[in-house]
CSV table of C-alpha atoms in Angstrom, one decimal:
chain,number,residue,atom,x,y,z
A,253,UNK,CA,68.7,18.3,-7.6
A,254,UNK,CA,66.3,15.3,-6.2
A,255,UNK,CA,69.8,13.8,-5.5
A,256,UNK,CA,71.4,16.6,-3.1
A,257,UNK,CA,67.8,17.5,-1.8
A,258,UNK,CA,65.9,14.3,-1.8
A,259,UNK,CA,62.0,13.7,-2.6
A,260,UNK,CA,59.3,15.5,-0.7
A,261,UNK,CA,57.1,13.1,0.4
A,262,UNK,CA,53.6,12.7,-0.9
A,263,UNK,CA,51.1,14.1,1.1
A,264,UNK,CA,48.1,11.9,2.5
A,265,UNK,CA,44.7,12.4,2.7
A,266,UNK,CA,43.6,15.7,4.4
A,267,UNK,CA,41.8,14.1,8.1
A,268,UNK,CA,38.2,13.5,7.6
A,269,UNK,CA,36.1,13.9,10.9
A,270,UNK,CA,34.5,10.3,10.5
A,271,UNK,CA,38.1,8.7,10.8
A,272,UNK,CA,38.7,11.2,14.3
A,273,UNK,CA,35.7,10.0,15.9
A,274,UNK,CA,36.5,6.5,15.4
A,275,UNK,CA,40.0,7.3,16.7
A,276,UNK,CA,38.1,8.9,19.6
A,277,UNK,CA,35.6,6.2,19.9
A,278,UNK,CA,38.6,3.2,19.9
A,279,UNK,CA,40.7,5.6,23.0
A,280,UNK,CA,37.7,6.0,24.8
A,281,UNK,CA,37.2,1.7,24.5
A,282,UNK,CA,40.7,1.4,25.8
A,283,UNK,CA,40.3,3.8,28.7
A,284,UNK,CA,37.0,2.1,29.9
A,285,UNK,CA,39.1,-1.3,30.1
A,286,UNK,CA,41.8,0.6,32.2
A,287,UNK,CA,38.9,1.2,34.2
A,288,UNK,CA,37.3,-2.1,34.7
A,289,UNK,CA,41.1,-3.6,35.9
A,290,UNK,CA,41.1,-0.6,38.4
A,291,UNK,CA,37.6,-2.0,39.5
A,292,UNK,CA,38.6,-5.4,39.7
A,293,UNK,CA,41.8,-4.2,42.1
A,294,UNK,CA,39.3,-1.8,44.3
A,295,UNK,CA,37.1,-4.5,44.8
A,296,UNK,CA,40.0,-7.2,46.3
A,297,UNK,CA,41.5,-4.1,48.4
A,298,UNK,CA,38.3,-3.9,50.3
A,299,UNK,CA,37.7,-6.9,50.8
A,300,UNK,CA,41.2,-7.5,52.4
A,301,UNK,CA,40.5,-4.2,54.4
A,302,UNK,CA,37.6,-5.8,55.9
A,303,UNK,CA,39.3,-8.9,57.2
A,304,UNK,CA,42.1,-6.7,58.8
A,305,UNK,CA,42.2,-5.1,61.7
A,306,UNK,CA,43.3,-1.8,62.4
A,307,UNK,CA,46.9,-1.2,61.9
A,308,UNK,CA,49.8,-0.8,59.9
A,309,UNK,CA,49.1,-3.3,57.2
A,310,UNK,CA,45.5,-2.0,56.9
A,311,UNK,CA,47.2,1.2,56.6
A,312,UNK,CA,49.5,0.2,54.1
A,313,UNK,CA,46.1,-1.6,51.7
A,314,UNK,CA,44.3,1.5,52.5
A,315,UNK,CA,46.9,3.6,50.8
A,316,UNK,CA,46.9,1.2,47.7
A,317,UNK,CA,43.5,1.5,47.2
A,318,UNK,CA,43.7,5.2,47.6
A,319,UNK,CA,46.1,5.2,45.0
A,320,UNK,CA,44.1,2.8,42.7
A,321,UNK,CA,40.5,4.9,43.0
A,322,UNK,CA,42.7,8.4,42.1
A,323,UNK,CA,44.1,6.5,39.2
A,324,UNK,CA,40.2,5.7,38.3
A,325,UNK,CA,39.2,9.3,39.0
A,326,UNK,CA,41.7,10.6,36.0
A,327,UNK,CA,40.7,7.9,33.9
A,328,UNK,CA,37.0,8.3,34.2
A,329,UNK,CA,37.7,12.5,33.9
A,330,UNK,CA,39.8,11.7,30.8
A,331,UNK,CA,36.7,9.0,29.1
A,332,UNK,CA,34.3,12.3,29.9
A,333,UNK,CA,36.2,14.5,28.0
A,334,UNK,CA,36.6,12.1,25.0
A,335,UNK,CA,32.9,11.2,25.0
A,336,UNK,CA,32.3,15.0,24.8
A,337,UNK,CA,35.1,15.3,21.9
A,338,UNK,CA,33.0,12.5,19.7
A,339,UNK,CA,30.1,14.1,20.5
A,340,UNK,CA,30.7,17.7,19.1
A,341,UNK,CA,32.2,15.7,15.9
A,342,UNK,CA,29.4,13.7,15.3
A,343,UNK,CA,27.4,16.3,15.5
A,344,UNK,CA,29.5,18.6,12.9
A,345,UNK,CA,29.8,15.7,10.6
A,346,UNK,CA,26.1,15.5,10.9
A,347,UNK,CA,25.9,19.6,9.6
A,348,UNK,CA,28.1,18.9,7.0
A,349,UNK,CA,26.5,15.7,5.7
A,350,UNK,CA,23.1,17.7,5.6
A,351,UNK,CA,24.5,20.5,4.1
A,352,UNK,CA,26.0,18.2,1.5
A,353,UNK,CA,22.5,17.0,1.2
A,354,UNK,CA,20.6,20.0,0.9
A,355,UNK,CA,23.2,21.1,-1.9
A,356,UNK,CA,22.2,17.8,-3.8
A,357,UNK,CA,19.1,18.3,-3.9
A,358,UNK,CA,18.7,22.1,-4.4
A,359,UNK,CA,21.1,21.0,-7.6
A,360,UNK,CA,18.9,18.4,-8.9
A,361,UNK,CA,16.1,21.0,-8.7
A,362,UNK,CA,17.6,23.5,-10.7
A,363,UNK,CA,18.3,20.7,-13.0
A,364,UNK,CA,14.9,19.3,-13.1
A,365,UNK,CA,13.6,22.7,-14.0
A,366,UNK,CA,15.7,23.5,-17.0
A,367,UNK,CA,14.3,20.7,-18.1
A,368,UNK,CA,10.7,21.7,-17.3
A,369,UNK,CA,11.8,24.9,-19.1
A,370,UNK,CA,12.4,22.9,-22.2
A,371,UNK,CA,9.7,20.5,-22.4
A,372,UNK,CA,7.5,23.7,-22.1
A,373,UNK,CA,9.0,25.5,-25.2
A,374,UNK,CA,8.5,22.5,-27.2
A,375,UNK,CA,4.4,22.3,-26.1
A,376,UNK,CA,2.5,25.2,-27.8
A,377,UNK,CA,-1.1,25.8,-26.6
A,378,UNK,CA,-2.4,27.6,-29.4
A,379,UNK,CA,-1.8,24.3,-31.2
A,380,UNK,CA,-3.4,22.2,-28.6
A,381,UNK,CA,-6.5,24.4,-28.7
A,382,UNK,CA,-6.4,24.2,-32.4
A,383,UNK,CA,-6.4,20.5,-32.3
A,384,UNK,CA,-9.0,20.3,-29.8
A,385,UNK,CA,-11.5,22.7,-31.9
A,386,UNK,CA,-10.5,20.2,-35.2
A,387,UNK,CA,-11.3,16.9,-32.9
A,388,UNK,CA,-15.1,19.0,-32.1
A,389,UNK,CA,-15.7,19.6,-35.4
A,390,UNK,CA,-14.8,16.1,-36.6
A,391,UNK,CA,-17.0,15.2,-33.9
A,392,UNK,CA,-20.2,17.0,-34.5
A,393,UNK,CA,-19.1,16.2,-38.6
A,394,UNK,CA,-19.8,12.0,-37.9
A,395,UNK,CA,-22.7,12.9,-35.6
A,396,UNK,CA,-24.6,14.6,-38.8
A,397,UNK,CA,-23.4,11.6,-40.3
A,398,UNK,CA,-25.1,9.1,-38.2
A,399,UNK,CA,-28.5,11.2,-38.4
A,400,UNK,CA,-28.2,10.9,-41.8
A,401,UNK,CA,-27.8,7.7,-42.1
A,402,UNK,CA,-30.3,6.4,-40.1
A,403,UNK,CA,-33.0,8.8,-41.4
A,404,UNK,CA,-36.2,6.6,-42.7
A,405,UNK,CA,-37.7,6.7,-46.4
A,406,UNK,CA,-41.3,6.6,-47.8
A,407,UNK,CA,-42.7,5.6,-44.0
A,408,UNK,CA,-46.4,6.9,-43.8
A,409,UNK,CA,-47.5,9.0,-41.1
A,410,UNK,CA,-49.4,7.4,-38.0
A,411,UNK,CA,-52.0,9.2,-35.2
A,412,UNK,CA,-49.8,8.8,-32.1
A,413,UNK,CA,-53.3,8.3,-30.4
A,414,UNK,CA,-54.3,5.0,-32.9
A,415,UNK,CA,-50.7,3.5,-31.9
A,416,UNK,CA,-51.5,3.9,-27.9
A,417,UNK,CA,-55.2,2.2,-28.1
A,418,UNK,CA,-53.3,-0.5,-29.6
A,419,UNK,CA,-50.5,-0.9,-27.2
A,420,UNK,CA,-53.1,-0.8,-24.7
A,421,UNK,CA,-55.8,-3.6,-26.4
A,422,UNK,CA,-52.6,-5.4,-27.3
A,423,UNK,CA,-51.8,-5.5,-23.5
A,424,UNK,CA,-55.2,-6.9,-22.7
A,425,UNK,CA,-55.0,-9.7,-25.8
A,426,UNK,CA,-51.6,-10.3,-23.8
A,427,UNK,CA,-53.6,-10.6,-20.6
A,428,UNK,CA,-56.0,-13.0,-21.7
A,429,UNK,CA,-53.9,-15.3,-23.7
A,430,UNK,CA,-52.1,-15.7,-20.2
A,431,UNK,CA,-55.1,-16.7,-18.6
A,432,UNK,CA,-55.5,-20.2,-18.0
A,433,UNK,CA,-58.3,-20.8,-15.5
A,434,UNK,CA,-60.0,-23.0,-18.4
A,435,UNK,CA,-57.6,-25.9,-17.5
A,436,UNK,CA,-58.4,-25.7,-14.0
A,437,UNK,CA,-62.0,-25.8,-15.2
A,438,UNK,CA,-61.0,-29.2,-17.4
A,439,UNK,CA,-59.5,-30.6,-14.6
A,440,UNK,CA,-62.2,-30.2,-12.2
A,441,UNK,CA,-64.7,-32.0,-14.4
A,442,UNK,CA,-65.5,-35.3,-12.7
A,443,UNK,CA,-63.9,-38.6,-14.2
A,444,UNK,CA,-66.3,-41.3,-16.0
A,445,UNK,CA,-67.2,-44.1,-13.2
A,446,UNK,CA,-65.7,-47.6,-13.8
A,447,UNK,CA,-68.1,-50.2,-14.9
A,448,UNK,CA,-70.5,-48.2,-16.6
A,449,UNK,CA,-71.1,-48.4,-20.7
A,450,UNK,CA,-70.5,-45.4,-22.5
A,451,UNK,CA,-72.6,-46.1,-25.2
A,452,UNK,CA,-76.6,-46.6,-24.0
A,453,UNK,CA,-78.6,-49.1,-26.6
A,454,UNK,CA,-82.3,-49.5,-27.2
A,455,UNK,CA,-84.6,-51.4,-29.8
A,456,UNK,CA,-87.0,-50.1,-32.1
A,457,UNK,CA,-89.4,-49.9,-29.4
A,458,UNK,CA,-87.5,-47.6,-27.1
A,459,UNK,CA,-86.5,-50.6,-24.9
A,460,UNK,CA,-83.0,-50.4,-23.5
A,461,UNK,CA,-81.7,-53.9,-24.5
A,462,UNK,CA,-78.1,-55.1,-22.9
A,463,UNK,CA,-74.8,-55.9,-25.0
A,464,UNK,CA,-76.8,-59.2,-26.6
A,465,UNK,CA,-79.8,-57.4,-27.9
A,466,UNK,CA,-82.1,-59.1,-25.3
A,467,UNK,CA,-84.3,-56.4,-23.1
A,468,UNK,CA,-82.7,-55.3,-20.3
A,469,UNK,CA,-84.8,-56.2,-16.7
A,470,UNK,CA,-85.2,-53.2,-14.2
A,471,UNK,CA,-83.2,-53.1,-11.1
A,472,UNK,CA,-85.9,-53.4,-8.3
């Protein structure tokens, strides 16, 4: 059967609108340099038309140009309508890409709360709260503990009164063991002259004698 019919042929892609605008886009290139070379020519005709004078051959450049600018006029008219085609797909690709989008993530939020929707069957509260009133208990529990522990034996009873007079005469004992104006007192005594013995000698008579014994003679 393939033989007397032959093979279908496979069937492309379907279009996409990305590949028409750049098919749009790459016509409306080639039309805009179809323009430029109509430029260029428009340019040369008036300056030839210029330099002529009025006449048959001025005639003849006019209607060249004339020519030339309607062949422009399409051309630019044809570019316009282009432009506008890649426009309006660009914008419908633009809708369909945020539609796309939006259909994304509306799916990943569905997804994201079946799985809230399980993590929250597997939590229980009433076992949370139960664990909570077990941690306080535990809590208070080494508290009593502690007070235990540090609780003193056998330690006689003391007048807080007696305990503040002696914080307060202990405060002045402080005070005056600090005090040290008797070594400015020390130092202000005055120093021994040079010269003069420290040790005064006399005889049995109550004569002051020198170093030798001998009496010493008054100074005059």
């Amino acid at each position: 059967m393939n033989r007397i019919f032959g093979r279908g042929k496979p069937k492309g892609p379907p279009p996409n609108l990305t590949d028409c605008i750049g098919n749009v886009d790459s016509r409306t290139e080639s039309i805009d340099k179809k323009i430029a070379r109509l430029d260029v020519e428009l340019v040369k005709y008036k300056d030839q038309m210029k330099k002529m004078r009025d006449g048959p051959s001025k005639n003849m450049v006019k209607q060249k140009a004339m020519r030339v600018l309607k062949q422009k006029r399409m051309y630019e008219s044809q570019r316009d309508n282009l432009m506008q085609q890649s426009f309006n797909m660009e914008q419908a690709n633009y809708t369909i890409q945020s539609l796309k989008d939006t259909k994304t993530t509306v799916d990943a939020m569905k997804i994201g709360a079946k799985e809230m929707k399980k993590a929250y069957k597997q939590v229980k509260i009433d076992q949370i709260e139960d664990l909570q009133d077990q941690l306080e208990d535990m809590m208070e529990d080494a508290n009593e503990v502690q007070e235990a522990l540090s609780r003193s034996y056998g330690t006689p009873e003391i007048d807080e009164d007696d305990l503040e007079a002696e914080l307060n005469a202990l405060g002045d004992e402080l005070l005056l063991d600090d005090d040290s104006s008797y070594l400015d007192e020390a130092a202000s005594v005055p120093s021994v002259p040079e010269g003069v013995p420290s040790d005064i000698k006399t005889n049995k008579d109550g004569v002051l004698v020198d170093e030798f014994g001998l009496p010493q003679i008054p100074a005059t």
